[in-house]
Amino acid sequence: MTSKSNLVINPQRLWDSLMETAKFGGTARGGIKRLTVSDEDRRVRDWFKAQCEALGCSVQVDSVGNMFATRPGRKDMLPIALGSHLDTQPTGGKFDGVLGVLGALEALRTMVDMGYETNAPIMIVNWTNEEGSRFAPAMLCSGVYAGVFTPDYAYSREDRDGIKLGDELKRIGYLGSEPVGTHQFQAMFELHIEQGPILEAEGKMIGVVTGVQGMRWYEVMVTGQESHTGATPMLLRKNALLGASRMIEAIHQVGLAHLPGVASVGLIENRPNSRNVVPGEVFFTVDLRHPDEAVLDKMEASFRAALGPAADKEKLTYEEKCIWKSPAVKFNPELIECVRKGAAQAGFDMREMASGAGHDAAYIARVAPTTMIFVPCLGGISHNEAESTTLEECGAGSQVLLNAVIEYDQKFA
Ligand code: GLV
Ligand code: MN
Ligand code: MN
């Protein structure tokens, strides 16, 4: 058997795969638009399946489209999982999620090339709908896996055109036959770009991720009255967009008042969205995050308290509902130690950090020991077509992922 020190990943091969998959939904500005369970998602899934099968893996799909590619180990036991997501934001980059899946694929290719046999089987997972952009909430199907949501809840999620996730899964051929939870594993490592500026600013290659901050999503509908822009005097308007804009400013202030918390409005629909109609209805979403649940409670209360006065001022009504809460998560100390050792073994500078972004690992941590590995991204920019991480950084992440998994696997020797 090959010794673990011989396992060196091939950064160029990883990079070539990243660039190859970037064509599935590739945009003119160098990013990717690969919304979950779209035709582009189907194409990248087919590619991923073929690559894994070429490595001798068996590939299964569960009933919410999660994909599991397994390479047997020397022993008959639960696998060690390496996973992330292949879906992207509407103006996503080439690395968010994709690096976690393809970095795992590169780790597996390296093991196969070197004839290295792990004790436990190795399983690469592609989780369905991590982004939550097309179908809210985020981390949906890792959430189903973790028992947070039912499959029926996932199927019933609608995009902004009223199309259901379940129907789309069927249409693209990824409504699998395996009940969710069939593919159990004993631990999961997720490689990801940091999506923030800290590693780059400190010149560190590896983020040893200790947890994920809490997140809450809300939807707000503001109702006023459509009327003629030319004929309705300023003081007689019920302008839903004006009320919504005052709410959005107040929500921004909630973030500023609870640093390092963040508060964002990212999706807004103005109706009827005609230049000579006073807007009668506005729908928008709210995203609040903080590492401390007690502070998140305060952020929620102050955001809610700001809505009434903003509506009253413009003679509007509104409805607000919380559609998702993902509590703060702490990762598993044993796996964190494996990442630390894996980074040290490869000679990379590292620092501990919490994740500002949500990840499938946050839900998987409820049902299996889990942790994450971060690598830098240029300027900390993500959820942006300009998202950029170098070949060396991608390779470093994949190498540390491989080292950490091998370290963990040693305990089954
Ligand atoms: C997922 O990308 C999130 O953090 O919203
Ligand atoms: Mn991601
Ligand atoms: Mn993302």
Short mmCIF file of C-alpha atoms and ligand atoms in Angstrom, two decimals:
data_model
loop_
_atom_site.label_atom_id
_atom_site.label_comp_id
_atom_site.label_asym_id
_atom_site.label_seq_id
_atom_site.Cartn_x
_atom_site.Cartn_y
_atom_site.Cartn_z
CA MET A 1 0.00 0.00 0.00
CA THR A 2 1.20 3.52 -0.80
CA SER A 3 2.21 5.56 2.25
CA LYS A 4 0.17 8.67 2.91
CA SER A 5 3.11 11.01 2.25
CA ASN A 6 3.04 9.97 -1.41
CA LEU A 7 -0.44 11.31 -1.95
CA VAL A 8 0.06 14.57 -3.77
CA ILE A 9 -2.86 15.98 -5.69
CA ASN A 10 -2.53 17.40 -9.20
CA PRO A 11 -3.51 21.10 -9.06
CA GLN A 12 -3.53 21.47 -12.84
CA ARG A 13 -5.95 18.57 -13.26
CA LEU A 14 -8.22 20.09 -10.62
CA TRP A 15 -8.05 23.46 -12.36
CA ASP A 16 -8.86 21.92 -15.74
CA SER A 17 -11.94 20.27 -14.23
CA LEU A 18 -13.03 23.54 -12.64
CA MET A 19 -12.73 25.29 -16.00
CA GLU A 20 -14.47 22.45 -17.81
CA THR A 21 -17.49 22.50 -15.50
CA ALA A 22 -17.55 26.30 -15.63
CA LYS A 23 -18.86 25.90 -19.19
CA PHE A 24 -22.13 24.44 -17.86
CA GLY A 25 -23.97 27.72 -17.40
CA GLY A 26 -20.90 29.85 -18.13
CA THR A 27 -21.67 33.57 -18.51
CA ALA A 28 -20.16 36.19 -20.80
CA ARG A 29 -18.59 37.87 -17.77
CA GLY A 30 -16.67 34.78 -16.71
CA GLY A 31 -19.05 33.53 -14.05
CA ILE A 32 -21.64 30.78 -13.90
CA LYS A 33 -25.43 30.84 -13.87
CA ARG A 34 -26.30 27.30 -12.85
CA LEU A 35 -29.43 27.55 -10.78
CA THR A 36 -30.32 24.41 -8.91
CA VAL A 37 -32.16 21.68 -10.87
CA SER A 38 -31.97 23.65 -14.12
CA ASP A 39 -30.79 22.19 -17.43
CA GLU A 40 -27.29 23.49 -16.68
CA ASP A 41 -27.39 21.73 -13.31
CA ARG A 42 -28.40 18.51 -15.07
CA ARG A 43 -25.40 18.80 -17.40
CA VAL A 44 -22.90 19.29 -14.60
CA ARG A 45 -24.49 16.43 -12.64
CA ASP A 46 -24.17 14.13 -15.67
CA TRP A 47 -20.51 15.16 -16.02
CA PHE A 48 -19.83 14.56 -12.32
CA LYS A 49 -21.48 11.13 -12.45
CA ALA A 50 -19.43 10.09 -15.49
CA GLN A 51 -16.16 11.24 -13.86
CA CYS A 52 -16.89 9.32 -10.67
CA GLU A 53 -17.91 6.18 -12.54
CA ALA A 54 -14.69 6.37 -14.54
CA LEU A 55 -12.87 6.15 -11.18
CA GLY A 56 -14.74 2.97 -10.32
CA CYS A 57 -17.24 4.63 -7.99
CA SER A 58 -20.87 3.65 -7.78
CA VAL A 59 -23.11 6.72 -8.02
CA GLN A 60 -26.52 6.88 -6.39
CA VAL A 61 -29.13 9.62 -6.24
CA ASP A 62 -31.58 10.03 -3.39
CA SER A 63 -35.16 11.21 -3.70
CA VAL A 64 -34.23 14.90 -3.38
CA GLY A 65 -31.45 14.68 -5.98
CA ASN A 66 -28.48 14.49 -3.59
CA MET A 67 -25.71 12.54 -5.37
CA PHE A 68 -23.42 10.05 -3.61
CA ALA A 69 -20.35 8.63 -5.38
CA THR A 70 -18.68 5.87 -3.38
CA ARG A 71 -15.31 4.18 -3.67
CA PRO A 72 -15.05 1.08 -1.47
CA GLY A 73 -12.50 0.94 1.33
CA ARG A 74 -10.62 -2.03 2.74
CA LYS A 75 -13.23 -2.47 5.43
CA ASP A 76 -16.96 -2.82 5.37
CA MET A 77 -17.97 0.26 7.30
CA LEU A 78 -19.68 3.62 6.85
CA PRO A 79 -17.84 5.90 4.42
CA ILE A 80 -16.08 9.19 5.07
CA ALA A 81 -17.89 11.87 3.06
CA LEU A 82 -16.38 14.84 1.20
CA GLY A 83 -19.05 17.12 -0.15
CA SER A 84 -20.39 20.47 -1.24
CA HIS A 85 -22.65 21.73 -4.06
CA LEU A 86 -22.59 22.25 -7.84
CA ASP A 87 -25.44 24.78 -8.05
CA THR A 88 -24.65 28.51 -8.24
CA GLN A 89 -26.16 31.92 -7.73
CA PRO A 90 -27.68 33.67 -10.81
CA THR A 91 -24.44 35.64 -11.14
CA GLY A 92 -22.25 33.09 -9.40
CA GLY A 93 -18.53 32.44 -9.70
CA LYS A 94 -16.59 29.35 -10.68
CA PHE A 95 -15.59 28.25 -7.17
CA ASP A 96 -18.41 28.61 -4.63
CA GLY A 97 -19.45 25.02 -3.93
CA VAL A 98 -17.83 23.65 -7.07
CA LEU A 99 -14.38 23.63 -5.48
CA GLY A 100 -15.68 21.45 -2.66
CA VAL A 101 -16.99 18.81 -5.05
CA LEU A 102 -14.16 18.93 -7.58
CA GLY A 103 -11.48 19.27 -4.88
CA ALA A 104 -12.92 16.03 -3.46
CA LEU A 105 -12.90 14.48 -6.93
CA GLU A 106 -9.23 15.43 -7.29
CA ALA A 107 -8.47 13.86 -3.90
CA LEU A 108 -10.20 10.68 -5.04
CA ARG A 109 -8.44 10.67 -8.42
CA THR A 110 -5.13 10.93 -6.54
CA MET A 111 -5.97 7.95 -4.34
CA VAL A 112 -6.99 5.91 -7.38
CA ASP A 113 -3.86 6.90 -9.36
CA MET A 114 -1.60 5.95 -6.48
CA GLY A 115 -3.49 2.75 -5.75
CA TYR A 116 -4.09 4.00 -2.23
CA GLU A 117 -6.77 2.13 -0.35
CA THR A 118 -8.48 3.78 2.56
CA ASN A 119 -9.81 1.74 5.45
CA ALA A 120 -13.26 3.32 5.24
CA PRO A 121 -15.01 3.81 1.91
CA ILE A 122 -14.78 7.36 0.52
CA MET A 123 -17.92 9.11 -0.65
CA ILE A 124 -18.24 12.36 -2.60
CA VAL A 125 -21.57 14.13 -2.14
CA ASN A 126 -23.20 16.78 -4.31
CA TRP A 127 -25.99 18.35 -2.23
CA THR A 128 -29.06 19.70 -4.07
CA ASN A 129 -29.98 23.39 -3.74
CA GLU A 130 -27.35 24.73 -1.39
CA GLU A 131 -27.73 28.25 -2.71
CA GLY A 132 -31.41 28.81 -1.95
CA SER A 133 -31.47 31.46 -4.65
CA ARG A 134 -34.01 29.83 -6.94
CA PHE A 135 -35.83 27.87 -4.22
CA ALA A 136 -35.66 29.19 -0.63
CA PRO A 137 -34.34 28.24 1.82
CA ALA A 138 -30.64 27.58 1.32
CA MET A 139 -28.98 24.25 2.24
CA LEU A 140 -32.35 22.67 1.48
CA CYS A 141 -31.48 19.09 0.63
CA SER A 142 -28.62 18.67 3.10
CA GLY A 143 -31.36 19.90 5.45
CA VAL A 144 -33.65 17.09 4.30
CA TYR A 145 -30.78 14.66 4.83
CA ALA A 146 -30.30 16.00 8.37
CA GLY A 147 -34.02 15.66 9.13
CA VAL A 148 -34.63 19.41 9.32
CA PHE A 149 -37.09 19.33 6.38
CA THR A 150 -39.21 16.56 4.86
CA PRO A 151 -38.79 15.56 1.19
CA ASP A 152 -42.34 16.84 0.59
CA TYR A 153 -41.38 20.24 1.96
CA ALA A 154 -38.44 20.31 -0.47
CA TYR A 155 -40.64 19.24 -3.43
CA SER A 156 -43.16 21.96 -2.65
CA ARG A 157 -40.65 24.84 -2.75
CA GLU A 158 -41.54 27.20 -5.59
CA ASP A 159 -39.30 29.52 -7.55
CA ARG A 160 -40.45 33.08 -8.35
CA ASP A 161 -42.24 31.72 -11.46
CA GLY A 162 -44.25 29.24 -9.39
CA ILE A 163 -42.32 26.18 -10.61
CA LYS A 164 -41.90 23.48 -7.96
CA LEU A 165 -38.57 21.94 -7.07
CA GLY A 166 -40.06 18.42 -7.12
CA ASP A 167 -41.31 18.88 -10.69
CA GLU A 168 -37.95 20.19 -11.81
CA LEU A 169 -36.08 17.29 -10.21
CA LYS A 170 -38.29 14.90 -12.15
CA ARG A 171 -37.88 16.89 -15.37
CA ILE A 172 -34.07 16.82 -15.26
CA GLY A 173 -34.02 13.13 -14.29
CA TYR A 174 -32.60 13.53 -10.80
CA LEU A 175 -35.55 12.51 -8.67
CA GLY A 176 -33.69 9.47 -7.40
CA SER A 177 -35.18 6.27 -6.12
CA GLU A 178 -33.21 6.01 -2.88
CA PRO A 179 -34.96 7.25 0.26
CA VAL A 180 -33.13 10.21 1.82
CA GLY A 181 -30.78 8.98 4.55
CA THR A 182 -30.00 5.65 2.83
CA HIS A 183 -26.43 6.82 2.29
CA GLN A 184 -25.10 7.24 5.77
CA PHE A 185 -21.54 8.24 6.50
CA GLN A 186 -19.52 8.64 9.61
CA ALA A 187 -18.04 12.07 9.02
CA MET A 188 -18.03 14.84 6.42
CA PHE A 189 -15.33 17.29 5.34
CA GLU A 190 -16.35 20.23 3.12
CA LEU A 191 -13.78 22.29 1.22
CA HIS A 192 -14.92 25.78 0.20
CA ILE A 193 -13.62 29.21 -0.71
CA GLU A 194 -13.75 31.60 2.24
CA GLN A 195 -16.08 34.08 0.48
CA GLY A 196 -14.65 36.81 2.73
CA PRO A 197 -11.39 38.78 2.93
CA ILE A 198 -9.61 37.46 6.03
CA LEU A 199 -7.26 34.78 4.66
CA GLU A 200 -6.10 37.00 1.84
CA ALA A 201 -5.54 39.97 4.15
CA GLU A 202 -3.46 37.87 6.54
CA GLY A 203 -1.59 35.97 3.84
CA LYS A 204 -2.81 32.61 5.12
CA MET A 205 -3.54 29.73 2.76
CA ILE A 206 -5.91 27.65 4.89
CA GLY A 207 -8.89 28.52 7.07
CA VAL A 208 -9.52 25.90 9.75
CA VAL A 209 -13.25 26.43 10.12
CA THR A 210 -14.68 26.10 13.62
CA GLY A 211 -18.35 26.82 12.89
CA VAL A 212 -21.01 28.75 10.98
CA GLN A 213 -22.92 31.78 12.19
CA GLY A 214 -26.70 31.74 12.70
CA MET A 215 -28.93 32.83 9.81
CA ARG A 216 -32.57 33.83 9.50
CA TRP A 217 -34.56 34.60 6.37
CA TYR A 218 -37.81 36.61 6.20
CA GLU A 219 -40.22 37.71 3.47
CA VAL A 220 -42.02 41.04 3.53
CA MET A 221 -44.97 42.14 1.37
CA VAL A 222 -45.78 45.86 1.43
CA THR A 223 -49.11 46.99 -0.01
CA GLY A 224 -50.12 50.50 -1.04
CA GLN A 225 -52.19 51.63 -3.99
CA GLU A 226 -51.36 51.74 -7.69
CA SER A 227 -52.20 55.11 -9.16
CA HIS A 228 -51.25 57.48 -11.97
CA THR A 229 -47.88 59.16 -11.41
CA GLY A 230 -48.99 62.30 -13.25
CA ALA A 231 -52.39 62.70 -11.71
CA THR A 232 -51.86 61.60 -8.08
CA PRO A 233 -50.65 64.51 -5.87
CA MET A 234 -47.58 63.73 -3.76
CA LEU A 235 -49.43 63.90 -0.46
CA LEU A 236 -52.20 61.53 -1.59
CA ARG A 237 -50.00 58.60 -2.63
CA LYS A 238 -49.69 55.17 -1.07
CA ASN A 239 -46.31 54.34 -2.52
CA ALA A 240 -45.29 50.82 -1.56
CA LEU A 241 -41.80 51.23 -2.99
CA LEU A 242 -41.15 54.32 -0.92
CA GLY A 243 -42.27 52.49 2.23
CA ALA A 244 -40.14 49.47 1.31
CA SER A 245 -37.12 51.69 0.74
CA ARG A 246 -37.50 53.18 4.25
CA MET A 247 -37.72 49.61 5.60
CA ILE A 248 -34.60 48.59 3.68
CA GLU A 249 -32.66 51.52 5.14
CA ALA A 250 -33.85 50.53 8.64
CA ILE A 251 -32.73 46.93 8.05
CA HIS A 252 -29.29 48.15 7.02
CA GLN A 253 -29.12 50.08 10.31
CA VAL A 254 -30.02 46.89 12.23
CA GLY A 255 -26.85 45.29 10.83
CA LEU A 256 -24.73 48.31 11.72
CA ALA A 257 -26.10 48.35 15.26
CA HIS A 258 -25.24 44.68 15.87
CA LEU A 259 -21.75 44.23 14.41
CA PRO A 260 -20.31 41.77 13.48
CA GLY A 261 -23.90 40.90 12.57
CA VAL A 262 -25.08 41.53 9.02
CA ALA A 263 -28.52 42.46 7.68
CA SER A 264 -29.36 42.43 3.97
CA VAL A 265 -32.19 42.84 1.49
CA GLY A 266 -31.20 41.02 -1.70
CA LEU A 267 -34.39 40.28 -3.63
CA ILE A 268 -37.04 42.89 -4.37
CA GLU A 269 -40.06 42.83 -6.68
CA ASN A 270 -41.78 46.11 -7.38
CA ARG A 271 -45.29 45.92 -8.85
CA PRO A 272 -46.40 46.75 -11.43
CA ASN A 273 -42.92 48.11 -12.17
CA SER A 274 -44.09 50.65 -14.68
CA ARG A 275 -42.51 54.10 -14.89
CA ASN A 276 -45.82 55.98 -14.75
CA VAL A 277 -47.55 53.96 -12.04
CA VAL A 278 -47.10 54.72 -8.33
CA PRO A 279 -45.97 51.29 -7.04
CA GLY A 280 -48.82 49.41 -5.37
CA GLU A 281 -47.03 46.35 -4.03
CA VAL A 282 -43.46 45.45 -3.13
CA PHE A 283 -42.10 42.06 -2.12
CA PHE A 284 -38.64 41.80 -0.58
CA THR A 285 -36.49 39.35 1.35
CA VAL A 286 -34.43 39.88 4.50
CA ASP A 287 -31.29 37.96 5.53
CA LEU A 288 -30.03 38.44 9.12
CA ARG A 289 -26.86 36.72 10.41
CA HIS A 290 -24.87 36.70 13.64
CA PRO A 291 -22.73 34.11 15.47
CA ASP A 292 -24.78 34.54 18.68
CA GLU A 293 -28.45 33.45 18.67
CA ALA A 294 -29.32 35.90 21.49
CA VAL A 295 -28.08 38.80 19.37
CA LEU A 296 -29.99 37.42 16.38
CA ASP A 297 -33.13 37.59 18.53
CA LYS A 298 -32.41 41.28 19.13
CA MET A 299 -31.77 41.90 15.45
CA GLU A 300 -35.06 40.23 14.60
CA ALA A 301 -36.92 42.33 17.16
CA SER A 302 -35.44 45.62 15.95
CA PHE A 303 -36.03 44.80 12.28
CA ARG A 304 -39.67 44.00 13.07
CA ALA A 305 -40.06 47.16 15.13
CA ALA A 306 -38.91 49.27 12.18
CA LEU A 307 -41.54 47.99 9.73
CA GLY A 308 -44.69 49.46 11.32
CA PRO A 309 -43.52 53.11 11.47
CA ALA A 310 -42.19 52.96 7.89
CA ALA A 311 -45.54 51.59 6.68
CA ASP A 312 -47.61 54.10 8.69
CA LYS A 313 -45.67 57.05 7.35
CA GLU A 314 -46.77 56.20 3.80
CA LYS A 315 -50.25 54.86 4.71
CA LEU A 316 -49.30 51.29 3.76
CA THR A 317 -50.02 47.85 5.12
CA TYR A 318 -47.53 45.00 5.24
CA GLU A 319 -47.12 41.32 6.07
CA GLU A 320 -43.90 39.79 7.29
CA LYS A 321 -42.96 36.18 7.96
CA CYS A 322 -39.87 34.30 9.01
CA ILE A 323 -39.34 31.50 6.48
CA TRP A 324 -36.07 30.00 7.75
CA LYS A 325 -33.87 29.83 10.82
CA SER A 326 -30.50 28.09 10.73
CA PRO A 327 -28.92 28.30 14.19
CA ALA A 328 -25.21 28.89 14.77
CA VAL A 329 -23.14 25.70 14.45
CA LYS A 330 -19.90 24.47 16.01
CA PHE A 331 -17.89 21.89 14.09
CA ASN A 332 -16.41 18.66 15.43
CA PRO A 333 -13.09 19.07 17.35
CA GLU A 334 -11.66 15.75 16.15
CA LEU A 335 -12.21 16.65 12.50
CA ILE A 336 -10.92 20.18 13.06
CA GLU A 337 -7.73 18.63 14.42
CA CYS A 338 -7.44 16.46 11.28
CA VAL A 339 -7.63 19.62 9.15
CA ARG A 340 -4.99 21.31 11.29
CA LYS A 341 -2.68 18.31 10.92
CA GLY A 342 -3.44 18.07 7.21
CA ALA A 343 -2.53 21.72 6.65
CA ALA A 344 0.64 21.42 8.76
CA GLN A 345 1.69 18.29 6.89
CA ALA A 346 1.42 20.21 3.61
CA GLY A 347 3.31 23.18 5.09
CA PHE A 348 0.54 25.77 4.75
CA ASP A 349 -0.04 28.77 7.02
CA MET A 350 -3.46 28.55 8.61
CA ARG A 351 -5.82 30.32 10.98
CA GLU A 352 -9.00 29.34 12.73
CA MET A 353 -12.15 31.10 11.61
CA ALA A 354 -15.94 30.95 11.65
CA SER A 355 -17.92 30.97 8.42
CA GLY A 356 -20.02 33.97 7.52
CA ALA A 357 -21.71 32.07 4.69
CA GLY A 358 -24.09 29.16 5.05
CA HIS A 359 -22.93 25.69 3.97
CA ASP A 360 -24.32 22.18 3.73
CA ALA A 361 -21.86 21.30 6.50
CA ALA A 362 -23.98 23.38 8.87
CA TYR A 363 -26.89 20.94 8.59
CA ILE A 364 -24.78 17.81 8.25
CA ALA A 365 -23.10 18.70 11.57
CA ARG A 366 -26.41 17.76 13.23
CA VAL A 367 -26.18 14.13 12.12
CA ALA A 368 -22.45 13.38 11.68
CA PRO A 369 -19.10 14.79 12.82
CA THR A 370 -18.42 17.54 10.30
CA THR A 371 -15.98 20.32 9.54
CA MET A 372 -14.80 22.61 6.74
CA ILE A 373 -11.62 23.85 5.10
CA PHE A 374 -11.39 27.34 3.57
CA VAL A 375 -9.01 28.75 0.97
CA PRO A 376 -8.74 32.45 0.06
CA CYS A 377 -10.62 34.17 -2.73
CA LEU A 378 -9.52 37.37 -4.43
CA GLY A 379 -10.63 40.47 -2.52
CA GLY A 380 -12.95 38.27 -0.48
CA ILE A 381 -15.46 38.58 -3.33
CA SER A 382 -18.02 35.80 -3.82
CA HIS A 383 -21.60 35.50 -5.13
CA ASN A 384 -20.15 37.48 -8.01
CA GLU A 385 -19.09 36.45 -11.52
CA ALA A 386 -15.66 37.91 -10.77
CA GLU A 387 -15.09 35.43 -7.91
CA SER A 388 -11.47 34.29 -8.26
CA THR A 389 -9.21 31.77 -6.56
CA THR A 390 -5.85 30.70 -8.00
CA LEU A 391 -4.78 27.28 -9.21
CA GLU A 392 -2.37 27.11 -6.25
CA GLU A 393 -5.09 27.97 -3.73
CA CYS A 394 -7.53 25.45 -5.17
CA GLY A 395 -4.78 22.84 -5.14
CA ALA A 396 -3.87 23.69 -1.53
CA GLY A 397 -7.48 23.19 -0.46
CA SER A 398 -7.76 19.85 -2.21
CA GLN A 399 -4.44 18.69 -0.74
CA VAL A 400 -5.49 19.61 2.80
CA LEU A 401 -8.85 17.92 2.23
CA LEU A 402 -7.06 14.76 1.15
CA ASN A 403 -4.59 14.92 4.05
CA ALA A 404 -7.37 15.50 6.58
CA VAL A 405 -9.43 12.58 5.27
CA ILE A 406 -6.41 10.25 5.31
CA GLU A 407 -5.60 11.42 8.84
CA TYR A 408 -9.14 10.63 9.97
CA ASP A 409 -9.12 7.29 8.17
CA GLN A 410 -5.99 6.18 10.08
CA LYS A 411 -8.10 5.53 13.13
CA PHE A 412 -9.75 2.62 11.34
CA ALA A 413 -6.43 0.93 10.48
C1 GLV B 1 -25.26 30.47 0.89
O1 GLV B 1 -24.52 30.66 -0.08
C2 GLV B 1 -25.49 31.52 1.87
O2 GLV B 1 -24.62 31.73 2.73
O3 GLV B 1 -26.51 32.22 1.76
MN MN B 2 -21.30 27.54 -1.28
MN MN B 3 -23.13 30.45 -2.33
#
